[in-house]
XYZ file of C-alpha atoms in Angstrom:
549
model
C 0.000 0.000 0.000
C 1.146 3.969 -0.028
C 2.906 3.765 3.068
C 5.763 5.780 2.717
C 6.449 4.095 -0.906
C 9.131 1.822 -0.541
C 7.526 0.446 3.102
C 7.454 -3.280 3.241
C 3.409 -3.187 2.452
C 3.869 -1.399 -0.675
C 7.234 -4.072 -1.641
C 4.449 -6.762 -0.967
C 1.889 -5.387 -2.925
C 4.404 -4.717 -5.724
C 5.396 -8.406 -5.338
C 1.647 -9.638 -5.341
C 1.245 -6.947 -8.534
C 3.656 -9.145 -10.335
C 2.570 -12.028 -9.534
C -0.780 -11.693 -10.579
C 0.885 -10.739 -14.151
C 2.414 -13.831 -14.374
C -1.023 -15.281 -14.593
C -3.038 -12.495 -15.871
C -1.295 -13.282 -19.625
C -4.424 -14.901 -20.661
C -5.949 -15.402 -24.526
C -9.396 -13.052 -24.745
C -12.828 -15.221 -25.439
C -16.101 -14.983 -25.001
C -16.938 -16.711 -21.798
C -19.477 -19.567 -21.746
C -18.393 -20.321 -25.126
C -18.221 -23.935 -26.398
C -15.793 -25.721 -29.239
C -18.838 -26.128 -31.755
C -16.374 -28.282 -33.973
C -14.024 -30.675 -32.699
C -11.434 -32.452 -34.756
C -10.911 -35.265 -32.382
C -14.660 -36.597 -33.543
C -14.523 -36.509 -37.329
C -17.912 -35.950 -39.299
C -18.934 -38.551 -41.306
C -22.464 -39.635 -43.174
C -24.960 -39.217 -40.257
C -22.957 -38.110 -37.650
C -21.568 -34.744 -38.910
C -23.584 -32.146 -36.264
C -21.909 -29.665 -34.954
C -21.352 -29.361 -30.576
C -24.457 -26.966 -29.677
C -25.358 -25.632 -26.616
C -29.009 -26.231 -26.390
C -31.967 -24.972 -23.759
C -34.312 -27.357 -22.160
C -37.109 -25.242 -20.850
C -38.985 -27.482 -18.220
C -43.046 -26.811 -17.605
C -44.564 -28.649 -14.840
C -48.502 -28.151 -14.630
C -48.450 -25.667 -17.548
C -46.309 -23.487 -15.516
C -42.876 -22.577 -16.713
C -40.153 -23.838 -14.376
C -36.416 -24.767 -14.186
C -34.304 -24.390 -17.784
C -31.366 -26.786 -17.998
C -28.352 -26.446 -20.194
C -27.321 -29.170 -22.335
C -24.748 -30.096 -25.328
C -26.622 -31.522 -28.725
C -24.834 -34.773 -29.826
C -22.921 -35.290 -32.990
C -25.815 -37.082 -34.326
C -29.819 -37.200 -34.933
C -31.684 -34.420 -35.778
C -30.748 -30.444 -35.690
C -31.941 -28.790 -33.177
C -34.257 -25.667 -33.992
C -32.467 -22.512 -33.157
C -35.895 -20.364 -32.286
C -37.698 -20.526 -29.430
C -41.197 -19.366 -31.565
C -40.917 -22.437 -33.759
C -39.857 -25.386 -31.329
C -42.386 -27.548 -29.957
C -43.406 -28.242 -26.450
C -43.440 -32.197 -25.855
C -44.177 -34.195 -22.713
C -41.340 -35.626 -20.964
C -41.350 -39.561 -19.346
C -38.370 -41.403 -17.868
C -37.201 -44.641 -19.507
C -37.884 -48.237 -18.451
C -35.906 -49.581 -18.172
C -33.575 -45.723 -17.185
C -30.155 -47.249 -19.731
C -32.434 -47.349 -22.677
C -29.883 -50.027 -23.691
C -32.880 -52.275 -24.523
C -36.562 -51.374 -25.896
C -38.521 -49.128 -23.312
C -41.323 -51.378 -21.828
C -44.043 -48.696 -23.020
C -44.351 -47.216 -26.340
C -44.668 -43.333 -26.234
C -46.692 -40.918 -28.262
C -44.017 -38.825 -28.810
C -42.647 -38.212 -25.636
C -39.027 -36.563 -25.197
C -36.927 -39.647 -22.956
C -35.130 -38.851 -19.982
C -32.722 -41.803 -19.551
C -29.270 -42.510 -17.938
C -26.038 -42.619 -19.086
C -24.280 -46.010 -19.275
C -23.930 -49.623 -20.205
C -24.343 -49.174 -24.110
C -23.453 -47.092 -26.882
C -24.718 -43.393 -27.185
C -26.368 -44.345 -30.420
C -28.063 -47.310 -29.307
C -29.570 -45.740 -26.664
C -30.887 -43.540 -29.296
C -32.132 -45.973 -31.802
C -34.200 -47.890 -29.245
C -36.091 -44.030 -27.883
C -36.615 -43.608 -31.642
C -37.829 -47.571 -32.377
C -40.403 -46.555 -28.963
C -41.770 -43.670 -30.718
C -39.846 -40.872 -28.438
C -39.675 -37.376 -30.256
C -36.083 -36.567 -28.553
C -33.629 -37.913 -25.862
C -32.466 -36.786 -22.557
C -29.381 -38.348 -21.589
C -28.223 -37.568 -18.082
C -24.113 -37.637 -17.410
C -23.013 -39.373 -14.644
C -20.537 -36.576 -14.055
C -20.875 -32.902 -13.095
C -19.553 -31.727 -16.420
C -21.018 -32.078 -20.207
C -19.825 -34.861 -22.620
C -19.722 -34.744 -26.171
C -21.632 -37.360 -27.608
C -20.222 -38.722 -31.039
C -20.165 -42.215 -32.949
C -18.399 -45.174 -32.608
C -15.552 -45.477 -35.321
C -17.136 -48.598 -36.463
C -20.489 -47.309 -36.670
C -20.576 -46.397 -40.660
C -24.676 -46.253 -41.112
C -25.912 -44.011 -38.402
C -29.570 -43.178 -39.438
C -31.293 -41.213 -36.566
C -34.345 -39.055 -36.879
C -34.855 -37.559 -33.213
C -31.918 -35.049 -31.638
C -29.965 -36.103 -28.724
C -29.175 -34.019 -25.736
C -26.615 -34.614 -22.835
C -27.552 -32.805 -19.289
C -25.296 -32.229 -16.506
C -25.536 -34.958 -13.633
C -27.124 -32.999 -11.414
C -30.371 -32.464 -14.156
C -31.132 -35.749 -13.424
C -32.661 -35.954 -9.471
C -34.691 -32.682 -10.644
C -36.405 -34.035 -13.414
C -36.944 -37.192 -11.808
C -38.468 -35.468 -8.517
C -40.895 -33.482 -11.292
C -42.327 -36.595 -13.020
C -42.822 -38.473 -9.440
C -44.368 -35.072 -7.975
C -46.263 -33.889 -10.729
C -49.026 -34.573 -13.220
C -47.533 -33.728 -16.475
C -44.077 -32.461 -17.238
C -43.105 -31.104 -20.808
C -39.880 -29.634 -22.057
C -39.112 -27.573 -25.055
C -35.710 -27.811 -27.265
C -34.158 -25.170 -29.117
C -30.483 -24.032 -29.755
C -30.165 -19.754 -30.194
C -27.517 -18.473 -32.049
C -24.939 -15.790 -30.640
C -24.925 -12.527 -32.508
C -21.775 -12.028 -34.528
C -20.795 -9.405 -31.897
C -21.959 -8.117 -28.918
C -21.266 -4.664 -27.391
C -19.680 -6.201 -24.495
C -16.436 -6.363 -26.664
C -16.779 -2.427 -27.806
C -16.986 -1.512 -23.789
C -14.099 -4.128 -23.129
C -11.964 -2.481 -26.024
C -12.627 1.324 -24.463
C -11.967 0.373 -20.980
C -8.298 -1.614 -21.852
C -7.184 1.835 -23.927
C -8.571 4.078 -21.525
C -6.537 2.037 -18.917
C -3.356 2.333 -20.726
C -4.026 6.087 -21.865
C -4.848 7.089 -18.006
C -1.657 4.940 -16.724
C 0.117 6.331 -19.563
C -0.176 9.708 -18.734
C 0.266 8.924 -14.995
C 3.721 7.645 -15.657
C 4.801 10.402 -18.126
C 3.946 13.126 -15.432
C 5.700 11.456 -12.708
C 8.650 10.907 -15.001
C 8.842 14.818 -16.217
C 8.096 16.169 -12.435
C 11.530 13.725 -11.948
C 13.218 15.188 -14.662
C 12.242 18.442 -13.823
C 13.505 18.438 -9.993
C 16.586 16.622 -11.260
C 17.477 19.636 -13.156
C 16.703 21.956 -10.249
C 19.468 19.817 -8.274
C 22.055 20.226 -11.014
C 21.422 24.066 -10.939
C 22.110 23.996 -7.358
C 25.094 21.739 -6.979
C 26.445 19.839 -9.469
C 27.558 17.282 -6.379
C 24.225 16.293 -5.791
C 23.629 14.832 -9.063
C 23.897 11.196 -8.692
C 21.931 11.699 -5.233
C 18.905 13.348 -7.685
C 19.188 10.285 -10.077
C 18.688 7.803 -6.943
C 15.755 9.785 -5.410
C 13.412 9.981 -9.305
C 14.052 5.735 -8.919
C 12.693 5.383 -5.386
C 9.242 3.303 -5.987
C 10.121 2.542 -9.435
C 11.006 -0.933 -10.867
C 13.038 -0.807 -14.310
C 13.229 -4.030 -16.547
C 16.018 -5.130 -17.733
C 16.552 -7.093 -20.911
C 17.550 -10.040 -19.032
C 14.916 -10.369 -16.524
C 12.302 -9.609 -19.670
C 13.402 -13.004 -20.731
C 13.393 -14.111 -17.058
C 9.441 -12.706 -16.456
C 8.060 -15.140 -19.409
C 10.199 -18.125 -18.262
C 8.984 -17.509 -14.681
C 5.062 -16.661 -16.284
C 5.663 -20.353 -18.064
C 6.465 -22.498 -14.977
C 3.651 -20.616 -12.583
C 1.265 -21.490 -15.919
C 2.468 -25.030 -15.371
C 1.796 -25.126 -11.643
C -1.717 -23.457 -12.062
C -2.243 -26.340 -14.403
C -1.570 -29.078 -12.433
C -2.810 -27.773 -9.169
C -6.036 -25.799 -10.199
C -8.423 -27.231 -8.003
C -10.920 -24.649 -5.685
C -8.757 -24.194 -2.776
C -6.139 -22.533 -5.295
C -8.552 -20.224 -6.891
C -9.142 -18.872 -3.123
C -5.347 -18.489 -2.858
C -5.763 -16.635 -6.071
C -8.654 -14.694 -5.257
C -6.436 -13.708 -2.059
C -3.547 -12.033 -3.855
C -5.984 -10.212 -6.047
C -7.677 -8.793 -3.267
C -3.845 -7.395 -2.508
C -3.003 -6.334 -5.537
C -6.414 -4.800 -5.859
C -6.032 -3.119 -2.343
C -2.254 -1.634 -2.948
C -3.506 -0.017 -6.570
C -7.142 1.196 -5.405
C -5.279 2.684 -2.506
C -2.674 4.146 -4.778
C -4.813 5.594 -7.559
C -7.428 6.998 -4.426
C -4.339 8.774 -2.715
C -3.121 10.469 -5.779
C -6.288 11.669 -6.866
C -7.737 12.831 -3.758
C -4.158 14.610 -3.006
C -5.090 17.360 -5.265
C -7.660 18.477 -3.490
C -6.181 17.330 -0.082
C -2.740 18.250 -0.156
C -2.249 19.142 3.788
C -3.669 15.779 4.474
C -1.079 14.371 2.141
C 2.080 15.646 3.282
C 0.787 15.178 6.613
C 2.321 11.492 8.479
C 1.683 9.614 11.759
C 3.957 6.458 12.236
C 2.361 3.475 12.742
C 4.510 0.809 13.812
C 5.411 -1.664 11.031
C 4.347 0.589 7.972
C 6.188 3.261 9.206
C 5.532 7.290 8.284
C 1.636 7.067 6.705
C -0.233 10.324 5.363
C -3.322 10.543 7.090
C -5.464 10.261 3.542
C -3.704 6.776 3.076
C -4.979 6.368 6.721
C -8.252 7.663 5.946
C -9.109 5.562 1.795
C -7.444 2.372 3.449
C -10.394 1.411 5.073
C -12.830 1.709 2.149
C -10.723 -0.043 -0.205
C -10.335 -3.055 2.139
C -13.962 -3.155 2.769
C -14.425 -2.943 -1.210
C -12.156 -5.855 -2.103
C -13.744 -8.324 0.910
C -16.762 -7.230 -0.591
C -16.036 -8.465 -3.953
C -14.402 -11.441 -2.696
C -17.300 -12.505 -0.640
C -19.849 -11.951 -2.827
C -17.716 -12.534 -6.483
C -20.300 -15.126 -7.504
C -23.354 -11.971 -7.464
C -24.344 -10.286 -10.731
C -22.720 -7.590 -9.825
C -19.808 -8.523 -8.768
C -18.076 -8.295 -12.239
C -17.846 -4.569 -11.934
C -15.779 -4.575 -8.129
C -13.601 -7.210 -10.071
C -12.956 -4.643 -12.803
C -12.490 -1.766 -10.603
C -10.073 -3.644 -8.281
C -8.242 -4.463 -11.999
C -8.380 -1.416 -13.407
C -6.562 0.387 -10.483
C -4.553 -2.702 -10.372
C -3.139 -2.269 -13.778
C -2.954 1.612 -13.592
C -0.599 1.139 -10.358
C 1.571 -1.414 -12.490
C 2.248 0.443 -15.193
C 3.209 3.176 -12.603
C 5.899 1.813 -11.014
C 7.147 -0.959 -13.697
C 8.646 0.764 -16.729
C 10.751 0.047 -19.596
C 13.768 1.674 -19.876
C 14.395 1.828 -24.006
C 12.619 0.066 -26.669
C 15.606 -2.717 -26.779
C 13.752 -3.618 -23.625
C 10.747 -3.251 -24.682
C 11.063 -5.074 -27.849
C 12.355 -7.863 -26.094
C 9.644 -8.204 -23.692
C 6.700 -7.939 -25.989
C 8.403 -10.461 -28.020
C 8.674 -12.962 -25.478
C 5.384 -12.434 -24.325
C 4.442 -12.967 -28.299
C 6.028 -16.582 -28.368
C 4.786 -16.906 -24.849
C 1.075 -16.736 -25.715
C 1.583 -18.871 -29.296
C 2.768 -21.394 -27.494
C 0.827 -22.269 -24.560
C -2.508 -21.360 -26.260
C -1.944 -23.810 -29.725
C 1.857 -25.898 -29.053
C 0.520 -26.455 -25.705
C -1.654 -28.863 -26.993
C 1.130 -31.469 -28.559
C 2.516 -31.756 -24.649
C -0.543 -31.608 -22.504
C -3.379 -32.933 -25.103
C -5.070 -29.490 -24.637
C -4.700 -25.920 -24.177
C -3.036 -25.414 -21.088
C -3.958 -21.808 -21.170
C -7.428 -22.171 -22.143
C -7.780 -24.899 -19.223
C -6.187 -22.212 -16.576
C -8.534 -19.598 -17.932
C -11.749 -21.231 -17.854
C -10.753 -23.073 -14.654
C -11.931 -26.331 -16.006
C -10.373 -28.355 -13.104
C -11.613 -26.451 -10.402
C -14.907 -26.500 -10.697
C -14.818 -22.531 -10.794
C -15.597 -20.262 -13.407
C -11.977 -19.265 -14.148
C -9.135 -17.502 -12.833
C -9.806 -13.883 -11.387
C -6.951 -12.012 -12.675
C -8.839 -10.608 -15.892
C -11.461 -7.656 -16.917
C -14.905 -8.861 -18.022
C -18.400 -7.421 -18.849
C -21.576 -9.706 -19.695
C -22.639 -9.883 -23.197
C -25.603 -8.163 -23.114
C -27.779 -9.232 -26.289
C -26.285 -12.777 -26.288
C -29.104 -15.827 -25.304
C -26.294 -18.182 -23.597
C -25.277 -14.939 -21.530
C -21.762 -15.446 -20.452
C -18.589 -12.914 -20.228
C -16.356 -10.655 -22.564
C -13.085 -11.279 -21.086
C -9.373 -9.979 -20.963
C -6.574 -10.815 -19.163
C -4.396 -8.044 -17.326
C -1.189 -9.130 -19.110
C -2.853 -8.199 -22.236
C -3.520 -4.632 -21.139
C -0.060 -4.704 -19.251
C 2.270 -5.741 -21.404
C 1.901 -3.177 -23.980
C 1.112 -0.489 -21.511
C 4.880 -0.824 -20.863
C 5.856 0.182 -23.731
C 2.589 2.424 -24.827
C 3.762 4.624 -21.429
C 7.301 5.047 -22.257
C 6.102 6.016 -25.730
C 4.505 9.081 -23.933
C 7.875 9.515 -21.330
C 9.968 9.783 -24.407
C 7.577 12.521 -25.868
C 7.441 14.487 -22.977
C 11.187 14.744 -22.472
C 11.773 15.599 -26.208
C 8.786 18.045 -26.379
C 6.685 16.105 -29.189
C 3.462 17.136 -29.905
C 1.324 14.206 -30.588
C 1.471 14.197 -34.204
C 5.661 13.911 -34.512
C 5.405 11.814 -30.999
C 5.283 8.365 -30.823
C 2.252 7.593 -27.706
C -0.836 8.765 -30.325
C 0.161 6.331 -32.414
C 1.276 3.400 -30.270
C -2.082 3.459 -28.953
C -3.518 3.590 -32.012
C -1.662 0.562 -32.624
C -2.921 -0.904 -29.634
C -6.812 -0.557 -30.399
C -5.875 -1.781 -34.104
C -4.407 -4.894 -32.680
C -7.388 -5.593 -29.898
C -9.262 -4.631 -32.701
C -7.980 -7.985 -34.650
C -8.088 -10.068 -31.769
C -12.202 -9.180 -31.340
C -12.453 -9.456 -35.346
C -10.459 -13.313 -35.451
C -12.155 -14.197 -31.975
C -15.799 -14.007 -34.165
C -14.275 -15.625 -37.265
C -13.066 -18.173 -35.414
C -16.190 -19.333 -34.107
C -15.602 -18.456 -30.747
C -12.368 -20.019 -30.433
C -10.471 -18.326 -28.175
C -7.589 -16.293 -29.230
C -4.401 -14.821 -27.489
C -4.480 -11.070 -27.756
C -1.135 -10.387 -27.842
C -0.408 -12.403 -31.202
C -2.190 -9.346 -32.658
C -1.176 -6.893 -30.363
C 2.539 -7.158 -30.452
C 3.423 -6.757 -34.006
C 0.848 -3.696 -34.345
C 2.506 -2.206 -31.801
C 6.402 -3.226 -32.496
C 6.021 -2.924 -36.010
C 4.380 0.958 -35.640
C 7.361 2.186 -33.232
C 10.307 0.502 -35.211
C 8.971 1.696 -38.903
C 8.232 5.209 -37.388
C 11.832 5.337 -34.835
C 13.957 4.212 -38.369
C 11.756 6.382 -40.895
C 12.359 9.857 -37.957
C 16.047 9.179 -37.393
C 15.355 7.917 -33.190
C 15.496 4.008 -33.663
C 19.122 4.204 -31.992
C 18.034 6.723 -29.434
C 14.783 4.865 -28.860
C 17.021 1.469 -28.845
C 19.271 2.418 -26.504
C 19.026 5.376 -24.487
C 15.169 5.462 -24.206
C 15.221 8.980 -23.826
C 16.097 12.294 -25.520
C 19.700 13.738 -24.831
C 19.262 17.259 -22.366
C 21.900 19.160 -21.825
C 23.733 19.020 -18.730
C 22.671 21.745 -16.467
C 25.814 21.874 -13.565
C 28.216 21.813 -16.948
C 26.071 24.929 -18.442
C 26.069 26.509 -15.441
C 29.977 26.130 -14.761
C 30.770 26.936 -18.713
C 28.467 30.641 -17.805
C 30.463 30.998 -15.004
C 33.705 30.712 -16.474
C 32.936 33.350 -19.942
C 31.837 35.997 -16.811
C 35.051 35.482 -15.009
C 37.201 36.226 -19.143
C 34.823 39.115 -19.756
C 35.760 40.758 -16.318
C-alpha cells in the first residue's frame, strides 16, 4: 500500500502486482463459449452435427419452471435454433432408465429422460426412436457435459430424433418433477450468438482508456523527476547522482535479461496453475488479487484525492510496522479493504463483475506506474517474449498436454470454478447463452509498458502528438485488440491470445516510425532524448563571466 512508498506493504503489494501478471497473460474469449467443432470426432455420413449448446425449458402443470443447459450430440436431428418455432413435448423417464434395450411402453411422442451407461450413445438412441420418443435426454453421470459422437465402427448411423446430454445434477430434478407432478413437458431449441456483442466495444474502451490514463500517470511522474533533477544540477552539481537515486525510489526498471526471465517464470507458474487448479487454489488466487487490488485502489485513491487534499497528504503519523503514513492513506485504506472483501465474498453476485474490474483497473494503472521500460531494446524484447509466450501455450501447448493449457487455466476447467480472477470482463448483453467478454491483465499490461514510455519519451523531447510516438502506439494498440475481437468471431468463438495481434501492431508501428524519424538508436538504446547538462552549463556561464571581467 502507499505507506511511505518503498515500506514493506507497498514491496508486498508490488510483489503480489507481479505475480498476478504472471497469470493475468491470458488469450481473450467470449466466456461460456463452447468448441462447436471438434477435430478429435470426425464428421462422417450421419454423424456430422456440430457441438451446440441447447436450452431445455422445463413446464410442470403448464407453468414454466427450471431451464437446464445441455450439449446436442454429434448425431440425430438439428436442433431448432428459435424458441417461436420449437415444440413443447411431454417428458417420461425410460424403463428400463439405460435405454440399452426397448422401453417397456411405447410413447406418443414423448421426449426420454434416460441414464447414461452400459451401451453405446447411439443405441440408446435408436431404441427411444424404435419406442416412438420425439427426442432424448441423456443424463451424465458426471458434473460436467460430454460430447456425444459415434463409434468409429459405426458407418450407417440413421437417426431421426436429436440427442441431448444434461449435466448430472439435471437428473434428481427431473426425476423429482415426473414423481411429484401430473404432467411435465420440455421444449428444445439451440439460439444463435450474434456475430458481436457490445460487451467487446466496452471491453476495447476500458483496456485503452486504462493504458491512456496509466500512460499519462507515468509520463507526469517521469517529467516532475526530470524536472527536480534539473533543479538539483542548478544547485550543486555534487548532488547529481543523489537526484538520479531519489526519481528511482518506488520505481522498478526491466532489464533485458529479466524480460526473458518474467516469461520463463510466467511459463512455470502457468504449469503449476495447471496441475494444481483445483478450488482451494482459486481462493489463494482470489487472495492475492484482493492485494493487488487493495495496494492499486489505494494508490490511484491517494493520488487523486491529493489534489484536493494536499495538507492531508504531506501530513504522516507512524504506525509501527508501515512506518511514516499520510493521514489520507490512513483515511481511503479502510474503504478499499472493505471494497475488495466485498467483492471477494460476494464474487459469484451479478454484480460482482464490476468490483472485479475496478479492483483491476486500479490494479493495472498502479503497475504500469511503477514498472517501466527503460528503451525500446527492452521493450522489444519483452513484448516479443510475451508474443512466443502466448503462441505457445494457447496452440503448441496442446502437442505436450493434449489441450490448451492456457485455455484450461482460464476457464478453470479443473476447479470447478468459473476461471481464474486475474482478468477484466463485462456480460454480453444481447447474447441468449449470456456469459462474459473477457481480458486478461497481461494483455492490457504488457503493452502499456511500452505504450507509457512512448509518452515519457515525448514528454522529455517536447513532441506534440502528431511527430510523438504515444498517439500512435495506442492507435496501434486498439488496431491490434481490434484484430483479436475481429479473429475471436471468425473463429467461431475459439479463443484467441491477444497479444499475437497486439505485439506486431505495436512493435512494427514504433520501429517503422523510430527508423523512418532518425530515433530508432536513441529509442534502442538510451530510451530517452539527450538534455543538456545543467551543472556543466552553469559552470561553462560561469567561467565566460570570469574572461569578460
Amino acid at each position: 500500500m502507499e505507506f511511505g512508498r518503498g515500506g514493506p506493504v507497498w514491496l508486498l503489494g508490488s510483489a503480489v502486482a507481479m505475480l498476478l501478471l504472471l497469470v493475468g497473460d491470458l488469450y481473450l474469449v467470449r466466456a461460456g463459449d463452447i468448441v462447436h467443432d471438434d477435430k478429435s470426432a470426425p464428421k462422417k455420413p450421419g454423424c456430422e452435427n456440430e457441438f451446440v449448446l441447447v436450452k431445455v425449458q422445463t413446464w410442470v402443470d403448464g407453468q414454466e419452471s427450471i431451464e437446464f443447459v445441455g450439449v446436442g450430440a454429434r448425431f440425430g436431428k438439428k436442433i431448432v435454433s428459435k424458441e417461436k418455432i420449437a415444440n413443447r413435448t411431454p417428458l417420461s423417464l425410460s424403463n428400463p432408465r439405460d435405454c440399452c434395450s426397448m422401453p417397456k411402453a411405447k410413447l406418443a411422442g414423448d421426449a426420454l429422460v434416460v441414464d447414461r451407461g452400459n451401451c453405446k450413445f447411439t443405441a440408446k438412441t435408436n431404441n427411444a426412436e424404435a419406442a416412438g420418443a420425439s427426442a432424448i435426454l441423456i443424463i451424465n453421470n458426471q458434473k460436467d457435459l460430454y460430447k456425444m459422437i459415434c463409434d468409429p465402427d459405426e458407418t450407417d448411423v440413421d437417426i431421426k430424433i436429436p440427442a441431448i446430454m444434461l449435466p448430472q445434477d439435471a437428473g434428481p430434478t427431473l426425476e423429482k418433477m415426473l414423481t411429484n407432478s401430473s404432467s411435465v413437458s420440455v421444449q428444445l431449441y439451440s439460439p444463435k450468438r450474434p456475430e458481436a456483442d457490445i460487451a467487446e466495444v466496452f471491453l476495447w474502451l476500458i483496456a485503452v482508456g486504462t493504458i491512456l490514463c496509466a500512460s499519462y500517470w507515468s509520463a507526469w511522474s517521469a517529467r516532475e523527476a526530470a524536472i527536480e533533477q534539473d533543479k538539483q544540477m542548478k544547485d550543486d552539481g555534487d548532488e547529481i547522482i543523489a537526484g538520479k537515486a531519489e526519481c528511482g525510489t518506488g520505481v522498478i526498471e526491466i532489464s533485458t535479461v529479466s524480460a526473458v526471465f518474467f516469461v520463463v517464470i510466467a511459463s512455470c507458474f502457468l504449469i503449476v496453475l495447471y496441475k494444481l487448479m483445483s478450488s482451494w487454489f482459486l481462493e489463494l488466487l482470489v487472495v492475492l488479487l484482493c492485494i493487488g487490488g487493495i495496494e492499486g485502489l489505494q494508490t490511484c485513491l491517494v493520488a487523486l484525492l491529493s489534489r484536493w487534499f494536499k495538507e492531508q497528504g504531506k501530513s504522516y503519523v507512524k504506525v509501527p510496522l508501515f512506518g511514516a503514513v499520510s493521514y489520507l492513506t490512513l483515511a481511503v485504506s479502510p474503504f478499499c479493504i472493505a471494497f475488495a472483501v466485498l467483492w471477494a465474498v460476494k464474487r459469484n453476485a451479478s454484480f460482482a463483475w464490476v468490483c472485479q474490474d475496478i479492483l483491476g483497473i486500479a490494479l493495472i494503472i498502479t503497475v504500469l506506474q511503477i514498472v517501466r521500460v527503460p528503451n525500446l531494446k527492452v521493450g522489444t524484447v519483452l513484448l516479443g517474449c510475451a508474443f512466443l509466450y502466448d503462441i505457445f501455450w494457447v496452440f503448441l501447448s496442446k502437442k505436450l498436454f493434449h489441450e490448451s493449457v492456457m485455455i484450461a487455466v482460464a476457464r478453470g476447467d479443473k476447479s470447478g470454478e468459473d476461471g481464474i480472477p486475474m482478468l477484466l470482463k463485462i456480460p454480453r448483453m444481447f447474447d441468449p447463452w449470456g456469459g462474459y467478454s473477457i481480458i486478461g491483465f497481461g494483455d492490457i499490461i504488457l503493452p502499456g509498458l511500452l505504450i507509457a514510455f512512448s509518452l515519457r519519451y515525448d514528454w522529455l523531447a517536447n513532441k506534440n502528438l502528431q511527430a510523438g510516438y504515444f498517439l500512435w502506439a495506442m492507435f496501434a494498440y486498439g488496431l491490434g485488440l481490434l484484430a483479436t475481437y475481429v479473429a475471436l468471431n471468425l473463429m467461431d468463438g475459439h479463443g484467441q491470445p491477444a497479444l499475437l495481434y497486439i505485439v506486431p501492431f505495436i512493435l512494427g508501428t514504433f520501429l517503422s516510425l523510430g527508423w523512418k524519424r532518425g530515433d530508432l538508436e536513441v529509442l534502442w538504446t538510451q530510451g530517452e532524448p539527450d538534455r543538456p547538462c545543467q551543472h556543466v552549463l552553469l559552470h561553462s556561464s560561469t567561467y565566460k563571466l570570469e574572461m569578460n571581467d
